[in-house]
Amino acid sequence: MMQAALSIGARRAESAGLWILAWRRFRRDRVGLVSFLIVVFFFGLMAASGLHLIAADWSKEVGVNYAPPTFIWPAIPEGGPVAPVAPEPSRGESTGGPNPAGPGDTNIVDPLADVLAEIRAESGSASIAEAQAPTLVFGGDRWGRDVLKKTIKGTETSMFVGLVAAFLAAFLATVFGALAGYYGGWIDDFFNWFYSVFTSIPYLLLILAIAAVLNQKGTLTVILILGLTGWTGIFRLVRAEYLKHKVREYIQAADAIGASHARRMFVHILPNVSHVVLVQLSLYVVLFIKSEVVLSFLGFGVGVDTVSWGSMLNEAQSELILGYWWQLVAATIAMALLVTGFSLFTDALRDALDPKLK
């Protein structure tokens, strides 16, 4: 009886772990929770688009060229398209051709009136616009494709590139930082020299130069360019954490019981520095999404058969001159929502994982 009471008291006195305390701090942050819901919503869009549940026919021509958004005005005026009426010539002017209908005949017979009336009767619509015009909430592009579906498909492409490239960069940075910080010596010197080579060139210029040299578009190419060049920031933090943890008592105890170097690096130390990698991973997802947009906007990103936010902005720059602004606005709103939500979520996650905050 006494032993049972002592065991219950011991379990109650046991302190909560890092992740439980982090969750308690995170759920008290309302801004963090709202941003987390925004991120989850975009992840759902990416998953649904990847499984072809939505926006599977984004490349299909479903409307007229540059169809305006239907939430502002209909794509076709009520009653069908209106043919322009030529002004009557003023007195003394000649039309330059014969007028077989006579000078006083202004009646124009529509040869398609019977066909249009039949379409209205079969569809039950009051106008040919209701019978034929598709519902394009954000309008159409110059090929008549739905801008809303393009935005959803662009969300899938941009988020996929950002996530995979961030995971690749975080993996390389963790391995390189663990080796450099744990072993030190010439291994540390080599990785520091490697780090200095990459950081000596501005990051944006570096990825643009590599993309121009490769001269090969595609999602995989963009992922490799971003992931293989973007590991330097995470490497610096992981190396510092390994330098700090390798001399602590629990690592010395692991050494005393005969644990191997690999076990000490990735079983004992890595769980204690994983929160740093997780926060940096979230930051780099946002960075790589913006980098992919820049590459695709400049023509070095995804291929012509793939849509992303960057390729939409590339198309929208010529459309904006003609007054067709809806593709630019759709891609900008989607990118601003995701980047802002992910940035606020990362800030809340960093605060929740900080053990110095109560």
CSV table of C-alpha atoms in Angstrom, one decimal:
chain,number,residue,atom,x,y,z
A,1,MET,CA,0.0,0.0,0.0
A,2,MET,CA,2.8,2.4,0.9
A,3,GLN,CA,4.7,1.5,-2.3
A,4,ALA,CA,1.7,2.3,-4.4
A,5,ALA,CA,1.2,5.7,-2.8
A,6,LEU,CA,4.9,6.5,-3.3
A,7,SER,CA,4.7,5.5,-7.0
A,8,ILE,CA,1.7,7.7,-7.5
A,9,GLY,CA,3.4,10.6,-5.8
A,10,ALA,CA,6.5,10.1,-7.9
A,11,ARG,CA,4.4,10.2,-11.1
A,12,ARG,CA,2.7,13.4,-10.0
A,13,ALA,CA,6.0,15.0,-9.1
A,14,GLU,CA,7.6,14.1,-12.5
A,15,SER,CA,8.0,17.2,-14.6
A,16,ALA,CA,6.5,17.5,-18.1
A,17,GLY,CA,8.7,17.1,-21.1
A,18,LEU,CA,9.9,19.7,-23.6
A,19,TRP,CA,7.2,19.0,-26.2
A,20,ILE,CA,4.4,19.0,-23.6
A,21,LEU,CA,5.5,22.3,-22.2
A,22,ALA,CA,5.9,23.7,-25.7
A,23,TRP,CA,2.4,22.7,-26.6
A,24,ARG,CA,1.0,24.3,-23.5
A,25,ARG,CA,2.8,27.6,-24.4
A,26,PHE,CA,1.8,27.4,-28.0
A,27,ARG,CA,-2.0,26.9,-27.5
A,28,ARG,CA,-2.0,30.1,-25.3
A,29,ASP,CA,-0.8,32.1,-28.4
A,30,ARG,CA,-4.0,33.0,-30.3
A,31,VAL,CA,-2.0,34.5,-33.2
A,32,GLY,CA,0.0,31.3,-33.4
A,33,LEU,CA,-3.1,29.1,-33.5
A,34,VAL,CA,-4.7,31.2,-36.3
A,35,SER,CA,-1.5,31.1,-38.3
A,36,PHE,CA,-1.3,27.3,-37.7
A,37,LEU,CA,-4.9,26.9,-39.1
A,38,ILE,CA,-3.9,28.9,-42.2
A,39,VAL,CA,-0.9,26.6,-42.7
A,40,VAL,CA,-3.0,23.5,-42.2
A,41,PHE,CA,-5.5,24.9,-44.8
A,42,PHE,CA,-2.8,25.3,-47.4
A,43,PHE,CA,-1.4,21.9,-46.6
A,44,GLY,CA,-4.9,20.5,-47.3
A,45,LEU,CA,-5.0,22.4,-50.6
A,46,MET,CA,-1.7,20.9,-51.6
A,47,ALA,CA,-2.7,17.4,-50.6
A,48,ALA,CA,-6.1,17.6,-52.4
A,49,SER,CA,-4.4,19.0,-55.5
A,50,GLY,CA,-1.7,16.4,-55.4
A,51,LEU,CA,-4.3,13.6,-55.2
A,52,HIS,CA,-6.2,15.2,-58.2
A,53,LEU,CA,-9.3,15.8,-56.0
A,54,ILE,CA,-9.4,19.5,-57.0
A,55,ALA,CA,-7.9,21.5,-59.9
A,56,ALA,CA,-7.0,18.4,-61.9
A,57,ASP,CA,-8.2,20.1,-65.1
A,58,TRP,CA,-6.4,23.4,-64.5
A,59,SER,CA,-4.9,23.4,-68.0
A,60,LYS,CA,-8.2,23.0,-69.7
A,61,GLU,CA,-9.6,25.9,-71.6
A,62,VAL,CA,-13.0,26.6,-70.0
A,63,GLY,CA,-13.7,30.2,-71.0
A,64,VAL,CA,-13.0,33.0,-73.3
A,65,ASN,CA,-9.6,34.7,-73.3
A,66,TYR,CA,-9.1,37.1,-70.4
A,67,ALA,CA,-12.5,36.4,-69.0
A,68,PRO,CA,-13.1,38.8,-66.1
A,69,PRO,CA,-13.8,37.6,-62.5
A,70,THR,CA,-17.5,36.8,-62.0
A,71,PHE,CA,-17.5,38.1,-58.5
A,72,ILE,CA,-17.1,41.6,-60.0
A,73,TRP,CA,-19.1,41.4,-63.3
A,74,PRO,CA,-20.3,38.6,-65.6
A,75,ALA,CA,-17.9,37.5,-68.3
A,76,ILE,CA,-20.6,38.0,-71.0
A,77,PRO,CA,-23.2,40.8,-70.7
A,78,GLU,CA,-26.8,39.7,-69.9
A,79,GLY,CA,-28.7,38.9,-73.0
A,80,GLY,CA,-25.6,37.7,-75.0
A,81,PRO,CA,-22.9,39.5,-76.8
A,82,VAL,CA,-23.8,42.9,-78.3
A,83,ALA,CA,-22.6,43.6,-81.8
A,84,PRO,CA,-21.2,47.0,-82.4
A,85,VAL,CA,-23.4,49.3,-84.4
A,86,ALA,CA,-21.7,51.4,-87.1
A,87,PRO,CA,-22.5,55.1,-86.9
A,88,GLU,CA,-24.6,56.6,-89.7
A,89,PRO,CA,-22.6,58.7,-92.2
A,90,SER,CA,-23.2,62.4,-92.0
A,91,ARG,CA,-24.8,64.3,-94.8
A,92,GLY,CA,-22.5,64.6,-97.8
A,93,GLU,CA,-20.3,61.7,-96.8
A,94,SER,CA,-20.1,58.4,-98.7
A,95,THR,CA,-19.7,55.0,-97.2
A,96,GLY,CA,-17.4,53.9,-100.0
A,97,GLY,CA,-19.5,51.0,-101.1
A,98,PRO,CA,-22.9,49.9,-102.3
A,99,ASN,CA,-25.9,49.8,-100.0
A,100,PRO,CA,-28.2,47.1,-101.3
A,101,ALA,CA,-30.7,47.5,-98.5
A,102,GLY,CA,-31.4,51.0,-99.4
A,103,PRO,CA,-30.6,54.2,-97.6
A,104,GLY,CA,-33.5,54.1,-95.2
A,105,ASP,CA,-33.2,50.4,-94.2
A,106,THR,CA,-31.6,50.1,-90.8
A,107,ASN,CA,-33.0,46.6,-89.8
A,108,ILE,CA,-30.2,44.0,-89.3
A,109,VAL,CA,-31.1,40.4,-89.3
A,110,ASP,CA,-29.1,38.1,-87.0
A,111,PRO,CA,-28.5,34.8,-88.9
A,112,LEU,CA,-27.9,33.0,-85.6
A,113,ALA,CA,-31.1,34.2,-83.8
A,114,ASP,CA,-32.9,30.9,-84.3
A,115,VAL,CA,-29.9,28.9,-83.0
A,116,LEU,CA,-29.5,31.1,-79.9
A,117,ALA,CA,-33.2,30.9,-79.2
A,118,GLU,CA,-33.0,27.1,-79.4
A,119,ILE,CA,-30.1,27.0,-77.0
A,120,ARG,CA,-32.0,29.2,-74.5
A,121,ALA,CA,-35.0,27.0,-74.7
A,122,GLU,CA,-33.1,23.8,-74.1
A,123,SER,CA,-31.1,25.1,-71.2
A,124,GLY,CA,-33.9,27.1,-69.6
A,125,SER,CA,-31.7,30.1,-69.3
A,126,ALA,CA,-32.9,33.7,-69.8
A,127,SER,CA,-29.8,34.5,-71.9
A,128,ILE,CA,-27.1,32.8,-73.9
A,129,ALA,CA,-24.6,34.1,-71.3
A,130,GLU,CA,-26.2,31.9,-68.6
A,131,ALA,CA,-26.3,28.9,-71.0
A,132,GLN,CA,-22.7,29.0,-72.2
A,133,ALA,CA,-20.5,31.2,-69.9
A,134,PRO,CA,-18.6,29.2,-67.2
A,135,THR,CA,-18.4,30.5,-63.6
A,136,LEU,CA,-14.8,31.8,-63.3
A,137,VAL,CA,-14.6,33.3,-59.9
A,138,PHE,CA,-11.1,34.8,-60.4
A,139,GLY,CA,-11.5,35.1,-64.2
A,140,GLY,CA,-9.5,33.4,-67.0
A,141,ASP,CA,-6.0,33.9,-68.4
A,142,ARG,CA,-5.1,34.5,-72.0
A,143,TRP,CA,-5.8,30.9,-72.9
A,144,GLY,CA,-9.2,30.8,-71.2
A,145,ARG,CA,-8.0,28.7,-68.2
A,146,ASP,CA,-9.5,29.1,-64.8
A,147,VAL,CA,-7.2,31.4,-62.7
A,148,LEU,CA,-8.6,29.9,-59.4
A,149,LYS,CA,-7.6,26.4,-60.4
A,150,LYS,CA,-4.2,27.7,-61.6
A,151,THR,CA,-3.7,29.3,-58.1
A,152,ILE,CA,-4.6,26.0,-56.3
A,153,LYS,CA,-2.2,24.1,-58.6
A,154,GLY,CA,0.4,26.7,-58.1
A,155,THR,CA,0.0,26.3,-54.4
A,156,GLU,CA,0.8,22.6,-54.7
A,157,THR,CA,3.9,23.3,-56.8
A,158,SER,CA,5.3,26.1,-54.7
A,159,MET,CA,4.7,24.4,-51.3
A,160,PHE,CA,6.1,21.1,-52.6
A,161,VAL,CA,9.3,22.7,-53.8
A,162,GLY,CA,9.6,24.7,-50.5
A,163,LEU,CA,9.0,21.7,-48.3
A,164,VAL,CA,11.2,19.2,-50.1
A,165,ALA,CA,14.1,21.7,-50.5
A,166,ALA,CA,13.9,22.7,-46.9
A,167,PHE,CA,14.0,19.0,-45.7
A,168,LEU,CA,17.0,18.4,-48.0
A,169,ALA,CA,18.8,21.5,-46.7
A,170,ALA,CA,18.0,20.6,-43.0
A,171,PHE,CA,19.2,17.1,-43.5
A,172,LEU,CA,22.5,18.2,-45.0
A,173,ALA,CA,23.0,20.9,-42.4
A,174,THR,CA,22.3,18.5,-39.5
A,175,VAL,CA,24.8,15.9,-40.8
A,176,PHE,CA,27.5,18.4,-41.6
A,177,GLY,CA,26.9,20.3,-38.3
A,178,ALA,CA,27.0,17.1,-36.3
A,179,LEU,CA,30.3,16.0,-37.8
A,180,ALA,CA,31.9,19.4,-37.5
A,181,GLY,CA,30.8,20.2,-34.0
A,182,TYR,CA,31.3,16.7,-32.5
A,183,TYR,CA,34.7,15.7,-34.0
A,184,GLY,CA,36.3,19.2,-34.4
A,185,GLY,CA,39.9,19.3,-35.7
A,186,TRP,CA,40.4,19.0,-39.5
A,187,ILE,CA,36.8,17.9,-40.0
A,188,ASP,CA,35.6,21.1,-38.5
A,189,ASP,CA,38.1,23.1,-40.5
A,190,PHE,CA,36.9,21.5,-43.7
A,191,PHE,CA,33.2,22.1,-43.2
A,192,ASN,CA,34.0,25.7,-42.0
A,193,TRP,CA,35.9,26.3,-45.3
A,194,PHE,CA,33.0,24.7,-47.2
A,195,TYR,CA,30.6,26.9,-45.4
A,196,SER,CA,32.7,30.1,-46.1
A,197,VAL,CA,32.7,29.3,-49.8
A,198,PHE,CA,28.9,29.2,-50.0
A,199,THR,CA,28.3,32.2,-47.8
A,200,SER,CA,30.8,34.4,-49.6
A,201,ILE,CA,28.4,34.7,-52.5
A,202,PRO,CA,25.0,36.4,-52.0
A,203,TYR,CA,22.4,33.7,-51.9
A,204,LEU,CA,20.1,35.0,-54.6
A,205,LEU,CA,22.9,35.6,-57.0
A,206,LEU,CA,24.2,32.1,-56.2
A,207,ILE,CA,21.0,30.3,-57.1
A,208,LEU,CA,20.4,32.5,-60.2
A,209,ALA,CA,24.0,31.7,-61.4
A,210,ILE,CA,23.6,28.0,-60.9
A,211,ALA,CA,20.1,28.0,-62.6
A,212,ALA,CA,21.6,29.9,-65.6
A,213,VAL,CA,24.5,27.5,-65.9
A,214,LEU,CA,22.3,24.4,-65.7
A,215,ASN,CA,19.8,25.9,-68.1
A,216,GLN,CA,17.3,23.2,-67.3
A,217,LYS,CA,13.9,23.9,-66.1
A,218,GLY,CA,11.9,21.6,-63.8
A,219,THR,CA,10.6,21.0,-60.3
A,220,LEU,CA,13.4,18.6,-59.4
A,221,THR,CA,16.1,21.1,-60.7
A,222,VAL,CA,14.7,23.9,-58.5
A,223,ILE,CA,14.6,21.6,-55.5
A,224,LEU,CA,18.2,20.5,-55.9
A,225,ILE,CA,19.4,24.1,-56.5
A,226,LEU,CA,17.7,25.4,-53.4
A,227,GLY,CA,18.4,22.4,-51.1
A,228,LEU,CA,22.1,22.0,-52.0
A,229,THR,CA,22.9,25.7,-51.6
A,230,GLY,CA,20.6,26.6,-48.6
A,231,TRP,CA,22.0,24.5,-45.8
A,232,THR,CA,24.6,27.0,-44.5
A,233,GLY,CA,22.4,28.9,-42.0
A,234,ILE,CA,21.1,25.7,-40.3
A,235,PHE,CA,24.6,24.2,-40.3
A,236,ARG,CA,26.0,27.1,-38.3
A,237,LEU,CA,23.4,26.7,-35.5
A,238,VAL,CA,23.6,22.9,-35.4
A,239,ARG,CA,27.4,23.0,-35.2
A,240,ALA,CA,27.2,25.4,-32.3
A,241,GLU,CA,24.8,23.2,-30.4
A,242,TYR,CA,27.0,20.1,-30.9
A,243,LEU,CA,30.0,22.0,-29.6
A,244,LYS,CA,28.0,22.9,-26.5
A,245,HIS,CA,26.5,19.4,-25.9
A,246,LYS,CA,29.4,17.2,-26.6
A,247,VAL,CA,31.1,18.2,-23.3
A,248,ARG,CA,28.1,17.8,-21.0
A,249,GLU,CA,27.7,15.1,-18.4
A,250,TYR,CA,25.2,12.9,-20.2
A,251,ILE,CA,27.5,12.5,-23.2
A,252,GLN,CA,30.4,11.7,-20.9
A,253,ALA,CA,28.2,9.1,-19.2
A,254,ALA,CA,27.3,7.6,-22.6
A,255,ASP,CA,31.0,7.5,-23.4
A,256,ALA,CA,31.7,5.7,-20.1
A,257,ILE,CA,29.1,2.9,-20.9
A,258,GLY,CA,30.7,2.4,-24.3
A,259,ALA,CA,28.3,4.1,-26.6
A,260,SER,CA,29.7,4.6,-30.1
A,261,HIS,CA,30.3,8.0,-31.7
A,262,ALA,CA,27.3,7.7,-34.0
A,263,ARG,CA,25.0,6.8,-31.2
A,264,ARG,CA,26.2,9.7,-29.1
A,265,MET,CA,25.8,12.1,-32.1
A,266,PHE,CA,22.4,11.0,-33.3
A,267,VAL,CA,20.7,9.3,-30.4
A,268,HIS,CA,21.8,11.3,-27.4
A,269,ILE,CA,22.6,14.8,-28.7
A,270,LEU,CA,20.3,15.1,-31.7
A,271,PRO,CA,17.0,14.9,-29.7
A,272,ASN,CA,18.3,17.8,-27.5
A,273,VAL,CA,19.0,20.1,-30.5
A,274,SER,CA,16.0,19.0,-32.7
A,275,HIS,CA,13.9,22.0,-31.7
A,276,VAL,CA,16.6,24.3,-33.3
A,277,VAL,CA,16.4,22.3,-36.5
A,278,LEU,CA,12.6,22.3,-36.4
A,279,VAL,CA,12.3,26.1,-36.1
A,280,GLN,CA,14.9,26.6,-38.8
A,281,LEU,CA,13.1,24.2,-41.1
A,282,SER,CA,10.0,26.2,-40.8
A,283,LEU,CA,11.9,29.4,-41.7
A,284,TYR,CA,13.5,27.8,-44.7
A,285,VAL,CA,10.2,26.6,-46.1
A,286,VAL,CA,9.1,30.2,-46.4
A,287,LEU,CA,12.5,31.2,-47.8
A,288,PHE,CA,12.5,28.5,-50.4
A,289,ILE,CA,8.9,29.2,-51.5
A,290,LYS,CA,9.9,32.8,-52.1
A,291,SER,CA,13.1,31.7,-53.9
A,292,GLU,CA,11.1,29.4,-56.2
A,293,VAL,CA,8.7,32.3,-57.0
A,294,VAL,CA,11.7,34.5,-57.9
A,295,LEU,CA,13.3,31.7,-60.1
A,296,SER,CA,10.0,31.0,-61.9
A,297,PHE,CA,9.3,34.6,-62.4
A,298,LEU,CA,12.6,35.1,-64.1
A,299,GLY,CA,12.2,32.1,-66.3
A,300,PHE,CA,14.6,29.7,-64.5
A,301,GLY,CA,12.1,27.8,-62.4
A,302,VAL,CA,9.5,25.2,-63.3
A,303,GLY,CA,8.8,24.0,-66.8
A,304,VAL,CA,6.1,25.4,-69.2
A,305,ASP,CA,3.9,22.4,-68.5
A,306,THR,CA,3.8,23.2,-64.7
A,307,VAL,CA,2.2,26.1,-63.0
A,308,SER,CA,3.5,27.9,-59.9
A,309,TRP,CA,3.0,31.2,-58.3
A,310,GLY,CA,6.1,32.5,-60.0
A,311,SER,CA,5.0,31.4,-63.5
A,312,MET,CA,1.6,33.0,-62.8
A,313,LEU,CA,3.3,36.3,-61.9
A,314,ASN,CA,5.5,36.0,-65.0
A,315,GLU,CA,2.4,35.7,-67.2
A,316,ALA,CA,0.6,38.5,-65.2
A,317,GLN,CA,3.2,41.1,-66.0
A,318,SER,CA,2.2,41.3,-69.6
A,319,GLU,CA,-1.5,41.0,-68.8
A,320,LEU,CA,-1.3,43.9,-66.4
A,321,ILE,CA,-0.3,46.3,-69.1
A,322,LEU,CA,-3.5,45.4,-71.0
A,323,GLY,CA,-5.6,45.9,-67.8
A,324,TYR,CA,-6.1,42.3,-66.9
A,325,TRP,CA,-5.1,42.3,-63.2
A,326,TRP,CA,-6.9,39.2,-61.8
A,327,GLN,CA,-4.2,36.6,-62.2
A,328,LEU,CA,-1.7,38.9,-60.5
A,329,VAL,CA,-4.0,39.5,-57.6
A,330,ALA,CA,-4.9,35.8,-57.2
A,331,ALA,CA,-1.3,34.7,-57.0
A,332,THR,CA,-0.3,37.6,-54.8
A,333,ILE,CA,-3.1,36.9,-52.3
A,334,ALA,CA,-2.4,33.2,-52.1
A,335,MET,CA,1.4,33.8,-51.6
A,336,ALA,CA,0.9,36.6,-49.1
A,337,LEU,CA,-1.5,34.5,-47.0
A,338,LEU,CA,0.8,31.4,-46.9
A,339,VAL,CA,4.0,33.4,-46.3
A,340,THR,CA,2.5,35.5,-43.5
A,341,GLY,CA,0.8,32.6,-41.9
A,342,PHE,CA,3.9,30.4,-42.0
A,343,SER,CA,6.1,33.3,-40.6
A,344,LEU,CA,3.7,33.9,-37.7
A,345,PHE,CA,3.5,30.2,-37.0
A,346,THR,CA,7.3,29.9,-37.0
A,347,ASP,CA,7.6,32.8,-34.5
A,348,ALA,CA,5.0,31.2,-32.3
A,349,LEU,CA,6.8,27.8,-32.5
A,350,ARG,CA,10.1,29.4,-31.7
A,351,ASP,CA,8.6,31.1,-28.6
A,352,ALA,CA,6.9,27.8,-27.5
A,353,LEU,CA,10.2,25.8,-27.8
A,354,ASP,CA,12.2,28.4,-25.9
A,355,PRO,CA,12.9,26.9,-22.4
A,356,LYS,CA,13.7,30.4,-21.0
A,357,LEU,CA,10.0,31.5,-21.5
A,358,LYS,CA,7.5,30.6,-18.8
